[in-house]
Structure formats: C-alpha cells, structure tokens
Coordinates of C-alpha atoms in Angstrom, one line a residue:
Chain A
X1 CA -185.3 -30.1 13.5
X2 CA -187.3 -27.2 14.9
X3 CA -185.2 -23.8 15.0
X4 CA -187.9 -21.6 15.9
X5 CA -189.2 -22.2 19.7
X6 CA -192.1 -20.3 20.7
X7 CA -193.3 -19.1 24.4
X8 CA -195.4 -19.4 26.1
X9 CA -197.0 -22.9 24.5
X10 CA -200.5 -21.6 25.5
X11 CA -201.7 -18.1 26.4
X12 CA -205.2 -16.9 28.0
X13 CA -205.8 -13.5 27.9
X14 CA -209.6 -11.6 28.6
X15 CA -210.5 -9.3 25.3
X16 CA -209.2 -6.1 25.0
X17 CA -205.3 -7.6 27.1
X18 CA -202.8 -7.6 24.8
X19 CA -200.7 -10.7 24.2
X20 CA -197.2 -10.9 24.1
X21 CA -195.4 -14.3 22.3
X22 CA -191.7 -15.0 21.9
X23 CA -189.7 -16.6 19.7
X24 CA -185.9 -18.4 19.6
X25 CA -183.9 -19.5 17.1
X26 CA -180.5 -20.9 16.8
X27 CA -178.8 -19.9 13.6
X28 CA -178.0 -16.6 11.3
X29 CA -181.0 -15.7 9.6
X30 CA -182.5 -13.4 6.2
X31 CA -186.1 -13.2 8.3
X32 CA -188.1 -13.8 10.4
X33 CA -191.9 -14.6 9.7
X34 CA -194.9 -14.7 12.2
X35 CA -197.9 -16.6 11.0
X36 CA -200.8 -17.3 12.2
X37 CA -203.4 -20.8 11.9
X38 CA -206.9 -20.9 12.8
X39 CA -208.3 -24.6 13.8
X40 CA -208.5 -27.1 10.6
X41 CA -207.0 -24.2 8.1
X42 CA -203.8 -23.0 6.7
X43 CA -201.2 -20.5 7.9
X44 CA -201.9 -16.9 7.0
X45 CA -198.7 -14.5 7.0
X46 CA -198.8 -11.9 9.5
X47 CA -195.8 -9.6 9.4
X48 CA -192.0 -10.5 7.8
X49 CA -189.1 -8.8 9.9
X50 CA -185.4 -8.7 8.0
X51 CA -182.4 -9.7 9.5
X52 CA -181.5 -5.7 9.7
X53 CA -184.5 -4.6 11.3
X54 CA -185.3 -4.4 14.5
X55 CA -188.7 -3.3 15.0
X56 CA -192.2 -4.2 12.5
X57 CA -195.5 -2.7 12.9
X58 CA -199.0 -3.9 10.9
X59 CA -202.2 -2.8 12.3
X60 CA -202.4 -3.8 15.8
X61 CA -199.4 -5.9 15.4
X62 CA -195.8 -5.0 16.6
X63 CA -192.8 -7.3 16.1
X64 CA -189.3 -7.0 17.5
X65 CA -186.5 -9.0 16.3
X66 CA -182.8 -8.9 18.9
X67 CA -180.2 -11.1 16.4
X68 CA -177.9 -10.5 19.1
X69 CA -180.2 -12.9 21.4
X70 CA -181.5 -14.7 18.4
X71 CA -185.1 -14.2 20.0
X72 CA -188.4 -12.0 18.5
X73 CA -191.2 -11.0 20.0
X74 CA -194.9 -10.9 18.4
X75 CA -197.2 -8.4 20.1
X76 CA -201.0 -8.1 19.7
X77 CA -202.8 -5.0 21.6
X78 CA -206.4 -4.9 22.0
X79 CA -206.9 -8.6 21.6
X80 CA -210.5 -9.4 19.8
X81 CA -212.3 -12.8 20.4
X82 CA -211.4 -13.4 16.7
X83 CA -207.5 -13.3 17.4
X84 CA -207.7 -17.0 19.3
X85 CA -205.6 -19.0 16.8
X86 CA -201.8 -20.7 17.1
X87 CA -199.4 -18.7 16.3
X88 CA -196.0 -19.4 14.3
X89 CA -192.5 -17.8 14.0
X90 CA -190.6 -19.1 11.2
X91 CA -187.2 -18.5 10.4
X92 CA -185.7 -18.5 6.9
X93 CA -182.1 -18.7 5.8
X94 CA -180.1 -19.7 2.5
X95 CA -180.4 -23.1 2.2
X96 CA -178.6 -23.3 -0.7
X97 CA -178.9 -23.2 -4.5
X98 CA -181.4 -19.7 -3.9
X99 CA -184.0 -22.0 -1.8
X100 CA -185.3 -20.3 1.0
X101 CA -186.8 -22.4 3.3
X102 CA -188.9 -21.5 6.1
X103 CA -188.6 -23.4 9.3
X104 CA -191.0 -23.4 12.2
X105 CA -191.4 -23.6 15.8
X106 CA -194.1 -25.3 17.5
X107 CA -196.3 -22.3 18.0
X108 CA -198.3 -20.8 20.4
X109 CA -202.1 -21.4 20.8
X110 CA -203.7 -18.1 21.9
X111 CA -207.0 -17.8 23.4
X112 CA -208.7 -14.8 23.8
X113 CA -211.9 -14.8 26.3
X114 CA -214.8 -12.8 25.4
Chain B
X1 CA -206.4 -13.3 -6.9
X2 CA -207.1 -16.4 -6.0
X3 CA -205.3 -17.8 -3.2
X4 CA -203.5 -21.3 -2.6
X5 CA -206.1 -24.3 -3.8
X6 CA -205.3 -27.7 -2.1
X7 CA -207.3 -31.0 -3.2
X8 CA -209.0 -32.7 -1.8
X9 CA -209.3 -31.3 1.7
X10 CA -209.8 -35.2 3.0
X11 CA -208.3 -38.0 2.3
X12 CA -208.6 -41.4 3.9
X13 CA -206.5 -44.4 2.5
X14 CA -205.0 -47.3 4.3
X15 CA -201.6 -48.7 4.9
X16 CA -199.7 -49.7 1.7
X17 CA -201.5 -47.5 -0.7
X18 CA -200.4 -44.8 -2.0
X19 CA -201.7 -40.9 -2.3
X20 CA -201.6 -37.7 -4.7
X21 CA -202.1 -34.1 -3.1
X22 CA -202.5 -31.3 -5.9
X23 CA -201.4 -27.7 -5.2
X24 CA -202.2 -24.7 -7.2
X25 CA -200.3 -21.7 -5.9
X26 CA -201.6 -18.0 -6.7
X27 CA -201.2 -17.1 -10.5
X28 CA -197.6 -15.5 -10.8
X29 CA -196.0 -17.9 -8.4
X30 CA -193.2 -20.0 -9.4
X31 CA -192.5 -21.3 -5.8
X32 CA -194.7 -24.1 -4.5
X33 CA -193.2 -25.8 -0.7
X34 CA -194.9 -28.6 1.0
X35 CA -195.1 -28.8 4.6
X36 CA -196.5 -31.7 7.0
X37 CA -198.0 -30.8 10.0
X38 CA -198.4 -33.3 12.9
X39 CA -199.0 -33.0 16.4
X40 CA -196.1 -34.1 18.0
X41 CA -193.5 -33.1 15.0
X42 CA -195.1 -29.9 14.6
X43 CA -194.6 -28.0 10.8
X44 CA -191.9 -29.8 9.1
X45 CA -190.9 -28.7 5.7
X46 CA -190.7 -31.5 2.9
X47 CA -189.7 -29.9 -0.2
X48 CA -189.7 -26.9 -2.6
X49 CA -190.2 -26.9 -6.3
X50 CA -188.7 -24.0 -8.3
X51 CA -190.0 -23.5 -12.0
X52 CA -190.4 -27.4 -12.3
X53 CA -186.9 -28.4 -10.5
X54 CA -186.5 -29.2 -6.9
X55 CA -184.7 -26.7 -5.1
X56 CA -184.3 -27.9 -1.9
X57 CA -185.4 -31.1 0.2
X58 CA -186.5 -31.6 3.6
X59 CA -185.2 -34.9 6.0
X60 CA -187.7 -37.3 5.1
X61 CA -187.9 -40.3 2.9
X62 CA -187.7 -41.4 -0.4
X63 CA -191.9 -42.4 -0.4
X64 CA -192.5 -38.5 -0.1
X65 CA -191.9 -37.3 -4.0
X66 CA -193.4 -34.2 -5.6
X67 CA -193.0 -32.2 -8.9
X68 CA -194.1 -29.2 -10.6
X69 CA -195.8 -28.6 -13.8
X70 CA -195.2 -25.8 -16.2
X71 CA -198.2 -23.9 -15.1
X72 CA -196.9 -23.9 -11.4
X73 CA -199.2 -26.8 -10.5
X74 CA -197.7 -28.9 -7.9
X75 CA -198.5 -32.7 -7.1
X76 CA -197.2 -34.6 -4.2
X77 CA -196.7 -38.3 -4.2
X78 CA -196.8 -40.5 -0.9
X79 CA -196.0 -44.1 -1.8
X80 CA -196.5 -47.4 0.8
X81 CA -198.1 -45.0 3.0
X82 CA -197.8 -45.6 7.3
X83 CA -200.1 -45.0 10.1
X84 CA -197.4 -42.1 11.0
X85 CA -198.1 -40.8 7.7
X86 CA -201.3 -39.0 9.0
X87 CA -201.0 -35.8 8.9
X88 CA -202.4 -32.3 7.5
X89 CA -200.2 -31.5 4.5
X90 CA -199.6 -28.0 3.5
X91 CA -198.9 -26.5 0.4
X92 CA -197.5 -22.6 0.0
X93 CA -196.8 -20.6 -2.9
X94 CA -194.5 -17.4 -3.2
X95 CA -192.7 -15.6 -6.0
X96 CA -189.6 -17.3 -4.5
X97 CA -187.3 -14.8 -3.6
X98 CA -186.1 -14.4 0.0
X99 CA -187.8 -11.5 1.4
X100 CA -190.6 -12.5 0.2
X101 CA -193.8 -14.2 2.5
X102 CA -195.4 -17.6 1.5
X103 CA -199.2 -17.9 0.9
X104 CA -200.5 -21.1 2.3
X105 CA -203.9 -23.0 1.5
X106 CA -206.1 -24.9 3.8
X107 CA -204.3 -28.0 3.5
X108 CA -205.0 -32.1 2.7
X109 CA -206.2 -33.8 6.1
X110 CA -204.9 -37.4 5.0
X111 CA -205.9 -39.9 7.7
X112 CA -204.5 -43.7 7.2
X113 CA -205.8 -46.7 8.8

C-alpha cells in the first residue's frame, strides 16, 4: 500500500508563483525523498531529507520534514514553464535484511502556465 | 556517467506470453529495484536485487521474477502475462545504502492485448 500521500492531486500556478506540495506518511522513517517525472520518462531525484533534519534546500527548492506530524513539504519559488511535471515523495525505512525500499505516494501533477 | 538504461522502451505482447525487461544501473551500483507504475495503483515497488541476491520483495505474484548478474545487470521476468499487467515498469539503481538517492531510467512501456 501507498504510505506516502501527496496534496494537492493537481496544482496550477502562473510562472514566476511558487508552488507549495505536501506530503503524509504513516510510519517511522530513515528519509524522505522528493522526485520528480516528466510525461512518458523516469523519476529524477530532487532533494533527500533524513529523519533528523528538518529543513533541505537545493537551488530553488526548499523541503521541510515535521516527524512529529509525519507530513513534508516540497516548495518550488519562481516556478519556470519547464517545472510542469508530477511530483513524488517517497518514504524509505528498514525493510529488513539492509534493503531500503522506497515507497511512494501518488504524486502531484504540477502545471506551470506560461 | 552514464545513467540508468532500460530496454526496450516498448513492448507489446499479448495475454499468456511472457516478457524480459533488462536494466543496466550506473557503473558502481550494486542496487538495482524495480517499480510498476499504473494509473490507478500508482508506483508500486516489486523487488530489489543486492550484488546478485534478492533483498527484499514487493506484494505481488510469483509471475513477476527478476535477478541480477555479476556485472550489476538486472533482467525482469513477467510470465502468463494479464491485461492488468500493462504498465510502465521502472528500473533504479543506487549504491544501496540507506541515505543514499536512487537513479531511475526512462522505463519499459509494456502494453498487453
């Protein structure tokens, strides 16, 4: 079953808005992974938060992770046409016999109007 | 380096056959997961493969089979394949420690009739 669940499930935003997406999860964690999936493609890893972090930047990129509320937060400022994609969070704990496995919520598709 | 190579890109077979998707992860990387990606199910993780030995499993049935090669290389086997079969299949890569992100390639579209 799903552990990550993103929100919104789809979000408009004019170029130059920034975009805010959310993520919950239901058990203990290592990390926390955002990736992101253009149409027809693979996932491409945007940013990996640690259980004892709470706050990530990369670029124009910020991500908060609350393991109190089991919930993170992906923020994009500045949003570029090229940004429209789905976006991922992925949650990874010990599965067992040192396999890490990630485990993904449904995403959020992003679309960023020129 | 060279990323995450998945052939072929497209498949199309037909119920009751069955299908090989290759994975070769980025040189150095001795973890190699497989995912399926539907629209209703979403990303659902099938297995991971270790330096040649399974490592962990996902919850689907026995028809889904993999394995890894001693050069990394993975292969995953689909046997008496179903219409609810078609999906995009993913393959990722990673040195396979915990901290550590996973490099995905473009996937296997695999369409059944």
């Amino acid at each position: 079953s799903q552990q990550g669940e993103e929100d919104p499930q789809a979000l408009s935003i004019q170029e130059g808005e920034n975009a805010t997406m959310n993520c919950s999860y239901k058990t203990s964690i290592n990390n926390l992974q955002w990736y992101r999936q253009n149409s027809g493609r693979g996932l491409v890893h945007l940013i990996l938060i640690r259980s004892n972090e709470r706050e990530k930047h990369s670029g124009r990129l910020r991500v908060t992770l609350d393991t109190s509320k089991k919930s993170s937060s992906l923020l994009i400022t500045a949003s570029r046409a090229a940004d429209t994609a789905s976006y991922f969070c992925a949650t990874v704990f010990n599965s067992g016999a040192g396999s890490y496995q990630l485990t993904f919520g449904k995403g959020t598709k992003l679309s960023v109007i020129p | 380096k060279a990323g995450v190579t998945q052939t072929p890109r497209y498949l199309i077979k037909t119920r009751g056959q069955q299908v090989t998707l290759s994975c070769s992860p980025i040189s150095g990387h001795r973890s190699v997961s497989w995912y399926q990606q539907t629209p209703g199910q979403g990303l659902q993780f099938l297995f991971e493969y270790f330096s040649e030995t399974q490592r962990n499993k996902g919850n689907f049935p026995g028809r889904f089979s993999g394995r890894q090669f001693s050069n990394s290389r993975s292969e995953m086997n689909v046997s008496t394949l179903e219409l609810g079969d078609s999906a995009l299949y993913l393959c990722a890569s990673s040195p396979g420690q915990v901290n550590q992100p996973q490099h995905f390639g473009d996937g296997t579209r695999l369409s059944i009739l």
